[in-house]
CSV table of C-alpha atoms in Angstrom, one decimal:
chain,number,residue,atom,x,y,z
A,1365,UNK,CA,19.8,22.0,80.8
A,1366,UNK,CA,23.2,20.5,80.3
A,1367,UNK,CA,24.8,20.3,76.9
A,1368,UNK,CA,24.8,16.8,75.5
A,1369,UNK,CA,27.7,14.9,73.8
A,1370,UNK,CA,26.7,16.3,70.4
A,1371,UNK,CA,27.2,19.9,71.6
A,1372,UNK,CA,30.5,19.1,73.1
A,1373,UNK,CA,31.6,17.3,69.9
A,1374,UNK,CA,30.6,20.3,67.8
A,1375,UNK,CA,32.5,22.7,70.1
A,1376,UNK,CA,35.6,20.6,70.1
A,1377,UNK,CA,35.4,20.3,66.3
A,1378,UNK,CA,35.3,24.1,66.0
A,1379,UNK,CA,38.2,24.5,68.4
A,1380,UNK,CA,40.2,21.8,66.7
A,1381,UNK,CA,39.7,23.3,63.3
A,1382,UNK,CA,40.7,26.8,64.6
A,1383,UNK,CA,43.9,25.4,66.1
A,1384,UNK,CA,44.8,23.4,63.0
A,1385,UNK,CA,43.7,26.0,60.4
A,1386,UNK,CA,46.1,28.7,61.6
A,1387,UNK,CA,49.0,26.4,60.8
A,1388,UNK,CA,47.8,25.7,57.3
A,1389,UNK,CA,48.6,28.0,54.4
A,1390,UNK,CA,45.5,30.0,53.5
A,1391,UNK,CA,45.3,28.6,50.0
A,1392,UNK,CA,45.1,25.0,51.4
A,1393,UNK,CA,42.5,25.6,54.2
A,1394,UNK,CA,39.4,25.0,52.1
A,1395,UNK,CA,40.7,21.8,50.4
A,1396,UNK,CA,42.0,20.5,53.7
A,1397,UNK,CA,38.7,21.1,55.5
A,1398,UNK,CA,36.7,19.5,52.7
A,1399,UNK,CA,39.0,16.5,52.8
A,1400,UNK,CA,38.7,16.2,56.6
A,1401,UNK,CA,34.9,16.4,56.4
A,1402,UNK,CA,34.8,13.8,53.7
A,1403,UNK,CA,37.2,11.5,55.6
A,1404,UNK,CA,35.2,11.8,58.8
A,1405,UNK,CA,32.0,11.0,56.9
A,1406,UNK,CA,33.6,8.2,55.0
A,1407,UNK,CA,35.1,6.5,58.1
A,1408,UNK,CA,32.3,7.6,60.4
A,1409,UNK,CA,29.5,5.9,58.5
A,1410,UNK,CA,30.7,2.3,58.9
A,1411,UNK,CA,31.8,3.0,62.5
A,1412,UNK,CA,28.4,4.4,63.4
A,1413,UNK,CA,26.8,1.3,61.8
A,1414,UNK,CA,28.9,-1.0,63.9
A,1415,UNK,CA,28.2,0.9,67.1
A,1416,UNK,CA,24.4,1.0,66.4
A,1417,UNK,CA,24.4,-2.7,65.7
A,1418,UNK,CA,26.4,-3.6,68.8
A,1419,UNK,CA,24.3,-1.3,71.1
A,1420,UNK,CA,21.0,-2.2,69.6
A,1421,UNK,CA,20.1,1.5,69.4
A,1422,UNK,CA,19.1,3.1,66.1
A,1423,UNK,CA,21.0,6.4,66.7
A,1424,UNK,CA,23.1,6.1,69.9
A,1425,UNK,CA,23.6,9.5,71.5
A,1426,UNK,CA,27.2,8.6,72.4
A,1427,UNK,CA,28.1,8.4,68.7
A,1428,UNK,CA,29.4,11.9,67.9
A,1429,UNK,CA,31.4,11.4,64.8
A,1430,UNK,CA,28.3,12.6,62.8
A,1431,UNK,CA,28.5,15.9,64.8
A,1432,UNK,CA,32.2,16.3,63.8
A,1433,UNK,CA,31.4,15.8,60.1
A,1434,UNK,CA,28.5,18.2,60.2
A,1435,UNK,CA,30.4,20.9,62.0
A,1436,UNK,CA,33.4,20.6,59.7
A,1437,UNK,CA,31.1,21.1,56.7
A,1438,UNK,CA,29.6,24.2,58.4
A,1439,UNK,CA,33.1,25.7,58.6
A,1440,UNK,CA,34.1,25.3,55.0
A,1441,UNK,CA,35.4,28.6,53.5
A,1442,UNK,CA,34.6,30.5,56.7
A,1443,UNK,CA,37.0,33.2,57.8
A,1444,UNK,CA,39.1,32.4,60.9
A,1445,UNK,CA,37.6,34.6,63.5
A,1446,UNK,CA,35.8,34.0,66.8
A,1447,UNK,CA,32.5,35.5,65.5
A,1448,UNK,CA,32.4,33.2,62.5
A,1449,UNK,CA,33.3,30.2,64.6
A,1450,UNK,CA,30.6,31.0,67.1
A,1451,UNK,CA,28.0,31.7,64.4
A,1452,UNK,CA,28.9,28.4,62.6
A,1453,UNK,CA,28.5,26.5,65.9
A,1454,UNK,CA,25.2,28.1,66.6
A,1455,UNK,CA,23.8,27.6,63.1
A,1456,UNK,CA,24.9,23.9,62.9
A,1457,UNK,CA,23.5,23.1,66.4
A,1458,UNK,CA,20.3,24.9,65.5
A,1459,UNK,CA,19.8,23.0,62.2
A,1460,UNK,CA,20.8,19.7,63.9
A,1461,UNK,CA,18.2,20.2,66.7
A,1462,UNK,CA,15.3,21.6,64.6
A,1463,UNK,CA,16.0,19.2,61.6
A,1464,UNK,CA,14.2,21.1,58.8
A,1465,UNK,CA,13.2,19.0,55.8
A,1466,UNK,CA,14.8,16.9,54.5
A,1467,UNK,CA,17.2,16.6,57.5
A,1468,UNK,CA,14.7,14.7,59.7
A,1469,UNK,CA,13.8,12.4,56.8
A,1470,UNK,CA,17.4,11.4,56.4
A,1471,UNK,CA,17.5,9.9,59.8
A,1472,UNK,CA,15.3,7.1,58.4
A,1473,UNK,CA,18.1,5.9,56.2
A,1474,UNK,CA,19.5,2.6,57.4
A,1475,UNK,CA,22.2,2.4,60.2
A,1476,UNK,CA,25.3,4.5,59.9
A,1477,UNK,CA,24.0,6.2,56.7
A,1478,UNK,CA,21.0,7.6,58.6
A,1479,UNK,CA,23.2,8.5,61.6
A,1480,UNK,CA,25.6,10.5,59.5
A,1481,UNK,CA,23.3,11.9,56.7
A,1482,UNK,CA,21.1,14.1,58.9
A,1483,UNK,CA,24.2,15.8,60.4
A,1484,UNK,CA,25.8,16.2,57.0
A,1485,UNK,CA,22.6,17.9,55.8
A,1486,UNK,CA,22.4,20.1,58.9
A,1487,UNK,CA,26.0,21.0,58.2
A,1488,UNK,CA,25.1,22.0,54.6
A,1489,UNK,CA,22.2,24.2,55.9
A,1490,UNK,CA,24.6,25.8,58.3
A,1491,UNK,CA,27.2,26.3,55.6
A,1492,UNK,CA,24.6,28.0,53.4
A,1493,UNK,CA,23.5,30.2,56.4
A,1494,UNK,CA,27.1,31.2,57.2
A,1495,UNK,CA,27.8,32.2,53.6
A,1496,UNK,CA,24.6,34.2,53.4
A,1497,UNK,CA,25.5,36.0,56.7
A,1498,UNK,CA,29.0,36.7,55.2
A,1499,UNK,CA,27.7,37.8,51.8
A,1500,UNK,CA,25.3,40.3,53.3
A,1501,UNK,CA,28.0,41.6,55.7
A,1502,UNK,CA,26.2,40.5,58.8
A,1503,UNK,CA,29.4,39.0,60.1
A,1504,UNK,CA,32.7,40.8,59.9
């Protein structure tokens, strides 16, 4: 099975954040990533709406800005290390694919809001999972 555009977008998001984060002072990393996630969500929602309307598809698979937002959320306050980047990627993709409640229900929201909201929620689940793994020392 080949990875889809969402998997590639998530992977590129992790790599992009890793490259960017090392150049940001440690005290600014969390606020910068929160701002990036918020901006991607803020601008991605109307963009996803326009693409969905133009294509006539409720959630076009080629729209990946939602994956970027969700993956950025999953990386908030995560140490810069390959293990945490990989775990964040796996957790986000898992929650995005499985869509536990209420993630799946958020897809029913109209247009770009629904396209973005389920990935934002999956990102929040992944963020929680990451910080539980870190808290209990399962990732070092």
